Short mmCIF file of C-alpha atoms in Angstrom, two decimals:
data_model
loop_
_atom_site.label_atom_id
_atom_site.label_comp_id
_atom_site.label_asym_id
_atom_site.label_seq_id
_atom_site.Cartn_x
_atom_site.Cartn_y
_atom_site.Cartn_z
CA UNK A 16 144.77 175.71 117.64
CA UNK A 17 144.76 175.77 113.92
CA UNK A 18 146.52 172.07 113.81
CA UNK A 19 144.10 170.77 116.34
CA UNK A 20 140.96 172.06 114.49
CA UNK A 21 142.62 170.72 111.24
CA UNK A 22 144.02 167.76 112.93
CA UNK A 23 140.39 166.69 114.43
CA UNK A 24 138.31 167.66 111.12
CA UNK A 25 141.01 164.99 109.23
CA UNK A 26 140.12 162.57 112.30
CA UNK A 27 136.54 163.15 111.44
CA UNK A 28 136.49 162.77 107.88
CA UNK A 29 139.09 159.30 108.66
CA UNK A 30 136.34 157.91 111.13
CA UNK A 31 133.52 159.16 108.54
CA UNK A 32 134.88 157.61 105.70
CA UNK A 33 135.43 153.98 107.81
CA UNK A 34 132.12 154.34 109.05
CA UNK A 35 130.54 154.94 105.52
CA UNK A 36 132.90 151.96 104.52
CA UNK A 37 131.64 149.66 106.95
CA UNK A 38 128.31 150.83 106.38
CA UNK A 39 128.76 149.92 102.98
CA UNK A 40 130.66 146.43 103.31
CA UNK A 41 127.23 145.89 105.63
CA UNK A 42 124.59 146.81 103.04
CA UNK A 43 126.56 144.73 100.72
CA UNK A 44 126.77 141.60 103.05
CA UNK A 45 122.78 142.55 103.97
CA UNK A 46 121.88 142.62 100.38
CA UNK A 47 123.72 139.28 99.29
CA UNK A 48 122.02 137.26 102.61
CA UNK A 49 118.58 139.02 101.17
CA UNK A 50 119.34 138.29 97.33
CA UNK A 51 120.18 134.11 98.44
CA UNK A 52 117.00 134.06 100.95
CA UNK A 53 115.29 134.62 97.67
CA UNK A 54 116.64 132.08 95.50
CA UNK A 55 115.87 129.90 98.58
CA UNK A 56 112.36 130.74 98.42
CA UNK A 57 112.04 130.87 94.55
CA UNK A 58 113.48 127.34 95.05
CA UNK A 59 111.27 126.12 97.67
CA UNK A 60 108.43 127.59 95.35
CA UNK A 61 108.89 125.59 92.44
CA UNK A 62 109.54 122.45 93.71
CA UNK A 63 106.55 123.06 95.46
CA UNK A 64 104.72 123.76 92.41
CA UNK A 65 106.59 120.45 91.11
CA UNK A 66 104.76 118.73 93.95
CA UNK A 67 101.30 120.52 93.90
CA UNK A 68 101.55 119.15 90.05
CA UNK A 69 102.36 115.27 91.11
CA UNK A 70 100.17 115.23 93.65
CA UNK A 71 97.63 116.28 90.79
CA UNK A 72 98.45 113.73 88.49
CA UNK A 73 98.63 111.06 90.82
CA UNK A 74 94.93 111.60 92.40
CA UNK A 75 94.14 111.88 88.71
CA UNK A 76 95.37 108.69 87.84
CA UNK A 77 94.20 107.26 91.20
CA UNK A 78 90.48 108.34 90.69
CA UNK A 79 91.12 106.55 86.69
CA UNK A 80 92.29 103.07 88.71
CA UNK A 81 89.43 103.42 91.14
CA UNK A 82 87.01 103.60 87.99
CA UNK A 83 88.88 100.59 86.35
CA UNK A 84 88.68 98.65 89.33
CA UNK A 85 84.76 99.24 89.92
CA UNK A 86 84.32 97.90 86.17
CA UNK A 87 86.22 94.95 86.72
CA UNK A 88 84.47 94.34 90.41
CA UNK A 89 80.89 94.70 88.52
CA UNK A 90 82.31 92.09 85.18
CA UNK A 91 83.48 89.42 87.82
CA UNK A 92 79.93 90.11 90.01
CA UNK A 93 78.21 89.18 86.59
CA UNK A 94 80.67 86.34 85.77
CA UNK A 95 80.18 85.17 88.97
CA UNK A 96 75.94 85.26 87.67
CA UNK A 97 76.77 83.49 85.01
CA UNK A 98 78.71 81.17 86.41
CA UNK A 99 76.12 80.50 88.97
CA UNK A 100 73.35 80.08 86.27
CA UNK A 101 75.40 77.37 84.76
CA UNK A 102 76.50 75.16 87.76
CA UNK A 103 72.54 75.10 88.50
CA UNK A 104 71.81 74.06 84.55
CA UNK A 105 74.19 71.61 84.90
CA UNK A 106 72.93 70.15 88.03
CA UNK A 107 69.24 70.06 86.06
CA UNK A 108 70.93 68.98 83.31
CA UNK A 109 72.83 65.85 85.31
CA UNK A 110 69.72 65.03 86.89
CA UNK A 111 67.26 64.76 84.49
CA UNK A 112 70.00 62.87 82.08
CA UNK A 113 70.28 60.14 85.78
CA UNK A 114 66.41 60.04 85.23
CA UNK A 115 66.42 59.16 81.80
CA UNK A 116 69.24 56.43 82.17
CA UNK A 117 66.72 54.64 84.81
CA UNK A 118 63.98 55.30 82.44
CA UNK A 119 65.97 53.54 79.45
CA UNK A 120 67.26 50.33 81.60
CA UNK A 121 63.62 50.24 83.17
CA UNK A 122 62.87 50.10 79.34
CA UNK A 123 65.60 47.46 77.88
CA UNK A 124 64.54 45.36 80.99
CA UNK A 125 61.00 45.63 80.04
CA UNK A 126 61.92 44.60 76.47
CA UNK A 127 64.26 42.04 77.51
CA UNK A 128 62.12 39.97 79.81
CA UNK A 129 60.20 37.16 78.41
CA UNK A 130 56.69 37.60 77.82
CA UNK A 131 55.10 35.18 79.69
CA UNK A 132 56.94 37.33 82.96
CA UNK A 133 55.08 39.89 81.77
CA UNK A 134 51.82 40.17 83.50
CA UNK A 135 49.05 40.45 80.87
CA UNK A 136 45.78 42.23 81.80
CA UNK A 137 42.64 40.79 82.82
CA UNK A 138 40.35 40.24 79.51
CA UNK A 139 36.77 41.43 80.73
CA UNK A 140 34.88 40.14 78.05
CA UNK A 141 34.34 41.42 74.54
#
């Protein structure tokens, strides 16, 4: 009976010590899955970090262009004043320079027709 007792305490510490070394291998295995689920995450992290920063930046820079592009939409609006204002003084301009050249060839006809064409007035009497 001595054997058996011995014999089955052996088989117990046997089966204990594969069970503790299973348990072990297991915790091991556990704890590597856990330790690369974390670099995972630390990775996901700071690229999105990376992003979060980018996106930053680029409404940043956006907002900047928007600004630029108002300026230059309010410099062409007064160009396009300007340009405006000219095209009419230039149209003023054409037309009173038409109106002098019929003044000056009504003149140098004037000047170039005989006298006697020229209709003298009436003398009342002096």
């Amino acid at each position: 009976m001595k054997v058996v007792i011995i014999l089955f305490i052996v088989v117990v510490v046997i089966f204990s010590f594969v069970l503790a070394f299973n348990s072990t291998k297991k915790a091991g295995n556990a704890v590597d899955e856990l330790n690369q689920e974390r670099y995972a995450r630390m990775t996901a992290e700071e690229s999105l970090e990376k992003a979060k920063s980018k996106i930053t930046s680029l409404e940043s820079e956006l907002e900047r262009s928007k600004g630029k592009l108002d300026s230059l939409e309010k410099i062409v609006q007064q160009k396009n004043v300007v340009v405006d204002d000219l095209k009419n003084r230039l149209d003023k301009t054409s037309k009173n320079k038409e109106d002098l050249e019929k003044k000056v060839g009504e003149l140098e006809k004037a000047v170039n027709t005989p006298p006697s064409a020229v209709p003298q007035p009436a003398s009342g009497g002096i």
